[in-house]
Short mmCIF file of C-alpha atoms and ligand atoms in Angstrom, two decimals:
data_model
loop_
_atom_site.label_atom_id
_atom_site.label_comp_id
_atom_site.label_asym_id
_atom_site.label_seq_id
_atom_site.Cartn_x
_atom_site.Cartn_y
_atom_site.Cartn_z
CA MET A 1 115.32 108.83 63.10
CA HIS A 2 116.54 108.58 66.67
CA CYS A 3 115.04 110.85 69.34
CA THR A 4 116.89 110.75 72.67
CA ARG A 5 117.63 112.98 75.63
CA ASN A 6 120.61 113.09 77.90
CA ILE A 7 120.04 112.42 81.57
CA THR A 8 123.76 113.03 82.23
CA ASP A 9 126.86 112.92 80.00
CA SER A 10 126.90 109.13 80.15
CA VAL A 11 123.24 108.22 80.72
CA THR A 12 120.76 108.64 77.85
CA TRP A 13 116.99 108.31 77.74
CA VAL A 14 116.28 105.98 74.80
CA GLY A 15 112.54 105.44 75.37
CA GLY A 16 109.55 106.69 73.45
CA CYS A 17 105.84 107.46 73.65
CA ASP A 18 102.62 105.87 72.46
CA ARG A 19 99.88 108.41 71.80
CA ARG A 20 97.66 105.95 69.92
CA LEU A 21 96.93 103.40 72.63
CA ALA A 22 93.42 103.94 74.03
CA LEU A 23 93.58 101.68 77.09
CA PHE A 24 96.70 100.95 79.16
CA GLU A 25 96.64 97.27 80.16
CA ASN A 26 93.51 97.22 77.99
CA LEU A 27 91.80 98.72 81.06
CA PHE A 28 92.75 102.31 81.79
CA PRO A 29 91.95 105.20 79.41
CA ILE A 30 95.06 107.21 78.54
CA PRO A 31 93.90 110.20 76.49
CA ARG A 32 97.31 111.80 77.08
CA GLY A 33 99.13 108.66 75.91
CA VAL A 34 101.95 107.00 77.80
CA ALA A 35 105.75 107.06 77.84
CA TYR A 36 107.89 103.93 77.99
CA ASN A 37 111.22 104.97 79.44
CA SER A 38 114.47 103.10 78.92
CA TYR A 39 117.96 104.27 79.82
CA LEU A 40 121.36 103.50 78.30
CA ILE A 41 124.60 103.88 80.29
CA LEU A 42 127.87 104.24 78.36
CA ASP A 43 131.03 103.34 80.27
CA GLU A 44 133.77 100.75 79.74
CA LYS A 45 130.78 98.44 79.55
CA THR A 46 127.39 99.49 78.17
CA ALA A 47 124.15 98.75 80.01
CA LEU A 48 120.53 99.23 79.07
CA ILE A 49 117.99 99.58 81.87
CA ASP A 50 114.80 97.81 80.78
CA THR A 51 113.27 97.86 77.28
CA VAL A 52 109.93 99.22 76.03
CA ASP A 53 106.53 98.15 74.74
CA SER A 54 106.42 96.51 71.30
CA SER A 55 104.39 99.45 69.94
CA ILE A 56 107.49 101.67 69.89
CA SER A 57 110.19 99.09 69.10
CA ARG A 58 111.30 100.81 65.90
CA GLN A 59 111.94 104.13 67.67
CA PHE A 60 113.62 102.29 70.54
CA PHE A 61 116.13 100.48 68.34
CA GLU A 62 116.95 103.66 66.40
CA ASN A 63 117.62 105.36 69.75
CA ILE A 64 119.83 102.54 70.99
CA PHE A 65 121.93 102.24 67.84
CA ALA A 66 122.42 106.00 67.59
CA THR A 67 123.51 106.22 71.23
CA LEU A 68 125.81 103.19 71.07
CA ASN A 69 127.35 104.64 67.90
CA GLY A 70 128.81 101.31 66.84
CA ARG A 71 129.58 99.90 70.28
CA PRO A 72 128.06 96.61 71.40
CA LEU A 73 125.51 96.36 74.19
CA ASP A 74 127.01 94.40 77.09
CA TYR A 75 124.16 94.24 79.63
CA LEU A 76 120.39 94.49 79.70
CA VAL A 77 119.13 95.05 83.25
CA VAL A 78 115.56 93.79 83.64
CA ASN A 79 114.16 95.57 86.67
CA HIS A 80 110.58 94.63 85.78
CA MET A 81 109.27 91.76 83.65
CA GLU A 82 105.88 93.19 82.62
CA PRO A 83 105.59 93.14 78.81
CA ASP A 84 105.32 96.92 78.46
CA HIS A 85 109.01 96.96 79.44
CA CYS A 86 110.42 93.69 78.19
CA ALA A 87 108.93 93.16 74.74
CA ASN A 88 112.31 93.63 73.07
CA ILE A 89 114.48 91.19 75.02
CA GLU A 90 114.57 88.62 72.26
CA ASP A 91 115.42 91.17 69.55
CA LEU A 92 118.21 92.58 71.71
CA MET A 93 119.66 89.10 72.26
CA LEU A 94 119.65 88.48 68.52
CA ARG A 95 121.19 91.83 67.64
CA PHE A 96 123.87 91.66 70.36
CA PRO A 97 125.11 88.05 70.55
CA ASN A 98 127.30 88.74 73.61
CA LEU A 99 124.57 90.57 75.54
CA LYS A 100 124.02 89.37 79.12
CA ILE A 101 120.64 89.70 80.80
CA VAL A 102 120.81 90.91 84.42
CA GLY A 103 117.97 89.90 86.69
CA ASN A 104 117.00 87.97 89.80
CA PRO A 105 115.71 84.38 89.95
CA LYS A 106 112.07 85.53 89.62
CA THR A 107 113.00 87.67 86.60
CA PHE A 108 114.26 84.61 84.76
CA THR A 109 111.23 82.53 85.77
CA PHE A 110 108.99 85.17 84.18
CA ILE A 111 111.18 85.47 81.06
CA GLN A 112 110.74 81.75 80.50
CA GLN A 113 107.00 81.97 81.16
CA PHE A 114 106.48 84.77 78.65
CA TYR A 115 108.99 83.81 75.96
CA ASP A 116 110.77 80.83 74.46
CA LEU A 117 114.37 81.98 74.79
CA ASN A 118 117.58 80.06 75.17
CA LEU A 119 119.19 81.88 78.07
CA GLU A 120 122.11 79.50 78.51
CA GLY A 121 125.28 81.50 79.11
CA ARG A 122 123.37 84.75 78.70
CA THR A 123 122.33 85.57 82.27
CA VAL A 124 123.75 87.37 85.30
CA THR A 125 121.69 86.56 88.38
CA VAL A 126 121.82 89.16 91.16
CA LYS A 127 120.84 89.07 94.81
CA GLU A 128 119.76 91.91 97.06
CA ASN A 129 122.57 94.48 97.41
CA ASP A 130 124.72 92.93 94.65
CA ALA A 131 126.71 95.35 92.48
CA LEU A 132 127.51 95.36 88.78
CA SER A 133 130.53 97.42 87.75
CA LEU A 134 130.47 99.07 84.33
CA GLY A 135 133.74 100.98 84.81
CA LYS A 136 133.26 104.33 86.54
CA HIS A 137 129.59 103.49 87.02
CA THR A 138 128.33 100.86 89.45
CA LEU A 139 124.77 99.58 89.58
CA ARG A 140 123.60 98.25 92.92
CA PHE A 141 120.38 96.25 93.09
CA TYR A 142 117.63 96.44 95.69
CA PHE A 143 114.58 94.22 95.51
CA ALA A 144 111.13 95.83 95.69
CA PRO A 145 108.80 92.81 95.65
CA MET A 146 105.14 93.53 94.85
CA VAL A 147 105.75 97.10 93.76
CA HIS A 148 103.72 95.92 91.93
CA TRP A 149 104.99 92.53 90.67
CA PRO A 150 107.02 89.98 92.66
CA GLU A 151 110.23 90.16 90.58
CA VAL A 152 110.56 93.96 90.72
CA MET A 153 113.93 95.37 91.66
CA VAL A 154 115.44 98.83 91.38
CA ALA A 155 119.00 99.73 90.38
CA TYR A 156 120.94 102.53 92.05
CA GLU A 157 123.88 103.97 90.10
CA GLU A 158 126.35 105.00 92.76
CA SER A 159 128.65 107.46 90.95
CA GLU A 160 125.88 109.74 89.65
CA ARG A 161 123.35 108.87 92.37
CA ILE A 162 120.60 107.84 89.93
CA LEU A 163 117.79 105.54 91.01
CA PHE A 164 116.29 103.46 88.20
CA SER A 165 113.01 102.85 89.97
CA ALA A 166 111.02 100.52 87.68
CA ASP A 167 107.28 101.42 87.72
CA ALA A 168 107.57 103.28 91.03
CA PHE A 169 107.24 107.07 90.66
CA GLY A 170 105.75 106.63 87.17
CA SER A 171 102.72 108.21 85.56
CA PHE A 172 100.33 107.94 82.65
CA GLY A 173 100.91 110.60 79.99
CA ALA A 174 103.14 110.88 76.93
CA LEU A 175 106.11 113.24 77.12
CA ASN A 176 105.81 116.50 75.20
CA GLY A 177 109.54 116.72 74.51
CA ASN A 178 109.94 117.76 78.13
CA LEU A 179 111.38 114.82 80.02
CA PHE A 180 112.31 116.28 83.41
CA ASN A 181 109.94 117.26 86.20
CA ASP A 182 111.40 120.77 86.25
CA GLU A 183 110.50 121.24 82.58
CA VAL A 184 106.75 120.82 83.20
CA ASN A 185 104.04 122.20 85.47
CA PHE A 186 103.70 118.92 87.35
CA ASP A 187 100.93 119.99 89.72
CA ARG A 188 98.79 121.32 86.88
CA ASP A 189 99.51 118.83 84.11
CA TRP A 190 100.82 115.60 85.64
CA LEU A 191 99.79 115.09 89.24
CA ALA A 192 96.27 113.76 88.55
CA ASP A 193 97.63 111.16 86.11
CA ALA A 194 100.53 110.25 88.42
CA ARG A 195 98.01 109.70 91.25
CA ARG A 196 95.65 107.74 88.97
CA TYR A 197 98.60 105.61 87.85
CA TYR A 198 99.74 104.97 91.43
CA GLY A 199 96.25 104.31 92.80
CA ASN A 200 95.19 101.87 90.12
CA ILE A 201 98.45 100.12 89.26
CA VAL A 202 100.32 100.07 92.57
CA GLY A 203 97.66 101.18 95.10
CA LYS A 204 96.88 97.72 96.43
CA TYR A 205 100.47 97.32 97.63
CA GLY A 206 100.83 100.17 100.13
CA PRO A 207 102.77 98.16 102.76
CA GLN A 208 105.22 96.94 100.09
CA VAL A 209 105.72 100.51 98.85
CA GLN A 210 106.35 101.60 102.46
CA ALA A 211 108.96 98.83 102.78
CA ALA A 212 110.66 99.96 99.55
CA LEU A 213 110.64 103.62 100.65
CA LYS A 214 112.24 102.61 103.93
CA LYS A 215 114.90 100.55 102.15
CA LEU A 216 115.73 103.42 99.76
CA SER A 217 115.70 106.11 102.45
CA GLY A 218 119.39 105.49 103.21
CA LEU A 219 120.45 106.23 99.62
CA ASP A 220 121.69 109.62 98.48
CA ILE A 221 119.54 110.10 95.37
CA ASP A 222 119.91 113.00 92.91
CA THR A 223 117.75 111.66 90.08
CA ILE A 224 114.85 109.21 89.85
CA CYS A 225 114.36 107.51 86.48
CA PRO A 226 111.02 105.64 86.37
CA LEU A 227 109.72 103.50 83.53
CA HIS A 228 106.82 105.86 82.77
CA GLY A 229 106.34 109.63 82.99
CA THR A 230 108.82 112.32 83.91
CA VAL A 231 112.38 111.93 85.20
CA TRP A 232 112.88 113.60 88.60
CA ARG A 233 116.04 115.63 89.07
CA SER A 234 114.76 118.26 91.53
CA ASP A 235 112.24 118.58 94.36
CA LEU A 236 112.41 114.85 95.10
CA GLY A 237 110.83 115.50 98.49
CA TYR A 238 107.57 116.48 96.77
CA LEU A 239 107.36 113.12 95.01
CA LEU A 240 108.48 111.08 98.00
CA GLU A 241 105.89 112.77 100.21
CA LYS A 242 103.11 111.90 97.75
CA TYR A 243 104.26 108.27 97.67
CA ASP A 244 104.44 108.18 101.45
CA LEU A 245 100.85 109.52 101.77
CA TRP A 246 99.42 107.29 99.04
CA SER A 247 101.07 104.15 100.35
CA ARG A 248 99.81 104.83 103.89
CA TYR A 249 96.32 105.48 102.44
CA GLU A 250 96.40 108.98 103.91
CA PRO A 251 94.49 111.60 101.91
CA GLU A 252 96.42 114.43 100.33
CA GLU A 253 93.72 116.99 101.12
CA ARG A 254 90.86 117.59 103.52
CA ALA A 255 88.39 117.75 100.65
CA VAL A 256 85.27 116.01 99.42
CA THR A 257 84.68 114.03 96.24
CA VAL A 258 81.06 113.21 95.43
CA ILE A 259 80.35 110.16 93.27
CA TYR A 260 76.81 109.42 92.20
CA GLY A 261 74.81 107.15 89.93
CA SER A 262 71.45 108.42 88.72
CA MET A 263 68.99 106.76 86.33
CA TYR A 264 66.47 109.56 85.83
CA GLY A 265 68.10 112.57 87.48
CA ASP A 266 66.54 112.38 90.96
CA THR A 267 69.63 111.09 92.78
CA GLU A 268 71.66 113.66 90.84
CA ASN A 269 69.23 116.35 91.98
CA ALA A 270 69.84 115.38 95.61
CA VAL A 271 73.61 115.53 95.03
CA ASP A 272 73.25 119.00 93.48
CA ILE A 273 71.29 120.23 96.52
CA LEU A 274 73.79 118.65 98.93
CA THR A 275 76.82 120.17 97.20
CA ALA A 276 75.17 123.58 96.81
CA GLY A 277 74.47 123.52 100.55
CA LEU A 278 78.09 122.63 101.29
CA ALA A 279 79.26 125.45 99.02
CA GLU A 280 76.90 127.92 100.74
CA ALA A 281 78.43 126.85 104.04
CA GLY A 282 81.90 127.63 102.68
CA ILE A 283 83.28 124.34 101.36
CA LYS A 284 85.35 124.96 98.25
CA ASN A 285 86.70 122.81 95.42
CA ILE A 286 84.01 120.14 95.69
CA ALA A 287 84.55 117.41 93.10
CA VAL A 288 81.47 115.71 91.60
CA TYR A 289 81.48 112.69 89.29
CA ASP A 290 78.79 110.61 87.59
CA CYS A 291 79.99 107.03 88.06
CA SER A 292 78.23 105.96 84.86
CA SER A 293 80.24 108.30 82.67
CA THR A 294 83.52 108.60 84.59
CA HIS A 295 86.05 105.80 84.32
CA VAL A 296 86.52 104.02 87.62
CA SER A 297 90.28 104.68 87.50
CA THR A 298 89.58 108.43 87.70
CA LEU A 299 87.28 107.87 90.68
CA ILE A 300 89.96 105.80 92.42
CA GLY A 301 92.48 108.60 91.86
CA GLU A 302 90.12 111.13 93.43
CA ILE A 303 89.50 108.89 96.43
CA PHE A 304 93.27 108.67 96.97
CA ARG A 305 93.31 112.49 96.97
CA CYS A 306 90.34 113.34 99.21
CA SER A 307 89.62 112.78 102.89
CA HIS A 308 85.83 112.69 102.43
CA LEU A 309 83.62 110.81 100.06
CA VAL A 310 79.91 110.94 99.21
CA LEU A 311 78.47 107.86 97.52
CA ALA A 312 74.95 108.28 96.15
CA ALA A 313 73.16 105.66 94.06
CA PRO A 314 69.86 103.96 93.26
CA THR A 315 68.91 100.47 94.32
CA TYR A 316 69.05 98.23 91.26
CA ASN A 317 67.92 94.60 91.00
CA ASN A 318 67.65 94.67 94.78
CA GLY A 319 71.34 95.55 94.92
CA ILE A 320 73.74 98.41 94.35
CA TYR A 321 73.59 100.33 91.06
CA PRO A 322 76.14 98.41 88.89
CA ALA A 323 78.54 101.28 88.15
CA MET A 324 78.71 102.10 91.89
CA LEU A 325 79.13 98.42 92.77
CA ASN A 326 82.07 98.25 90.37
CA LEU A 327 83.69 101.21 92.13
CA LEU A 328 83.20 99.65 95.58
CA HIS A 329 84.71 96.35 94.42
CA ASP A 330 87.68 98.25 93.00
CA MET A 331 88.12 100.22 96.24
CA LYS A 332 88.20 96.99 98.19
CA ALA A 333 90.60 95.29 95.77
CA LEU A 334 92.96 98.26 96.02
CA GLN A 335 92.83 98.20 99.87
CA LEU A 336 91.46 101.76 100.01
CA GLN A 337 90.91 102.74 103.61
CA ASN A 338 90.82 105.56 106.12
CA ARG A 339 88.15 107.79 104.60
CA THR A 340 84.99 109.46 105.92
CA VAL A 341 81.99 108.48 103.82
CA ALA A 342 78.47 109.89 103.46
CA LEU A 343 75.83 107.62 101.93
CA LEU A 344 72.71 108.46 99.97
CA GLU A 345 70.39 105.92 98.37
CA ASN A 346 67.35 105.97 96.16
CA GLY A 347 64.68 103.29 95.76
CA SER A 348 61.09 103.46 94.64
CA TRP A 349 59.76 100.40 96.49
CA ALA A 350 62.52 98.60 98.43
CA PRO A 351 65.59 100.85 98.88
CA SER A 352 68.53 98.75 100.08
CA CYS A 353 71.50 100.23 98.26
CA ALA A 354 72.86 102.17 101.27
CA LYS A 355 72.77 99.13 103.54
CA GLN A 356 74.71 97.14 100.97
CA MET A 357 77.19 99.98 100.33
CA ARG A 358 77.75 100.23 104.09
CA ALA A 359 78.38 96.50 104.32
CA LEU A 360 81.04 96.67 101.60
CA LEU A 361 82.66 99.73 103.20
CA GLU A 362 82.74 97.91 106.54
CA GLU A 363 84.82 95.19 104.87
CA MET A 364 87.47 97.87 104.23
CA GLU A 365 89.67 99.31 106.96
CA GLN A 366 88.94 102.53 108.85
CA MET A 367 85.97 103.67 106.79
CA ARG A 368 83.90 106.04 108.94
CA ILE A 369 80.24 106.30 107.86
CA LEU A 370 78.57 109.63 108.58
CA GLU A 371 75.01 109.81 109.88
CA PRO A 372 72.32 110.19 108.80
CA VAL A 373 72.25 107.96 105.76
CA VAL A 374 69.74 109.56 103.39
CA THR A 375 67.01 107.52 101.72
CA ILE A 376 65.07 108.97 98.80
CA ARG A 377 61.95 107.31 97.53
CA SER A 378 61.93 108.08 93.78
CA SER A 379 62.49 111.82 94.15
CA LEU A 380 63.40 114.28 96.85
CA LYS A 381 60.42 115.47 98.99
CA GLY A 382 60.12 117.69 102.03
CA ASP A 383 60.81 115.04 104.67
CA THR A 384 63.85 113.64 102.91
CA LEU A 385 65.11 117.17 102.29
CA GLU A 386 65.47 117.56 106.07
CA SER A 387 67.53 114.42 106.23
CA LEU A 388 69.67 115.64 103.32
CA TYR A 389 70.33 118.93 105.13
CA ALA A 390 71.29 116.99 108.26
CA LEU A 391 73.80 115.01 106.21
CA LYS A 392 75.12 118.25 104.72
CA ASP A 393 75.64 119.61 108.25
CA ALA A 394 77.42 116.44 109.36
CA LEU A 395 79.65 116.52 106.31
CA TYR A 396 80.45 120.19 106.83
CA ALA A 397 81.28 119.60 110.50
CA SER A 398 83.55 116.69 109.64
CA LEU A 399 85.30 118.57 106.82
CA THR A 400 85.98 121.59 108.98
CA GLU A 401 86.74 119.96 112.32
CA THR A 402 90.18 120.75 113.69
CA ASN A 403 92.20 118.03 115.32
FE1 FEO B 1 104.81 99.60 83.35
FE2 FEO B 1 104.26 97.17 85.65
O1 FEO B 1 104.63 97.80 83.92
#
């Protein structure tokens, strides 16, 4: 049975949710599931904006046929050619023999790479700023290359001021019936997953997101319809501000997230003493994560949120503890920058983890390392406790400095 929601009188959400998938992209845990959004515009011509993942094809086609109510589908706009949004192109072409696919030259290159389709006579190729009239509705196309794939474009519907934004402004998380941002408690229930989605999926491409934000800043937008997560029809400034901060690698909060690896509990013990000292001094809402048991995508999300970072880990095989090394590689790959970092290492005979963590951080931009760097030999003793307190004081001073 179809399950749709109206965006406006003539625009319908025809997507669906997958609550069974464990790992998005076979990488990122999604315990809250994920939504694949697709939108159908009914006018003199009918146009579908993107399709969905193959896991929800049955629901998707029921939604489309119910909404079309016997009409043909004239256009499929492919804003993004990643398979979680384009798995149904071939089925649509078969079911609607006069359907035209709207995309840019890179879109069609990717369609041919992924699928064996005969596109002859079935394509409409658009350039930047081209328009497609559907009757009263007009879609205008703006390219957003590398947000986060090269073919990505967005479509702006001029009469109802709706931006179909591809993956931009999306989030992990299945919809609970509530589709719109004003139907949910976004700060409480969605923000962490929206940040984790941005940081891990799009985070590497901050300059390209900045370029897209600049390009779209001249548009009068009432509604943002992304391919995942909630549809935004109010408080757009909230969302745009988050995207502006994230894409400039500016933290959302002056706050500290502490990430540690610990084999036998001694590094963890030092972290507990450090954070208790910070709390005694008045620092609130300290976040602490064990990098061995917390997925790296969650850690990345928290680093996007916080201004300060503590990395604490043992030396392992003469190198950095593997789970911490994985995080540092991910931070570098995602271009994370502009954070203040405290380092703590452990090593029973040749501690070298901190030196190697510092070297990796120095390969990133604007990473400020606090002094002292604390070295523990096996477990915390009186002399290293002094050094740990000194680091706590430096961290406190940096967290509370006014500038
Ligand atoms: Fe949701 Fe980039 O695909």
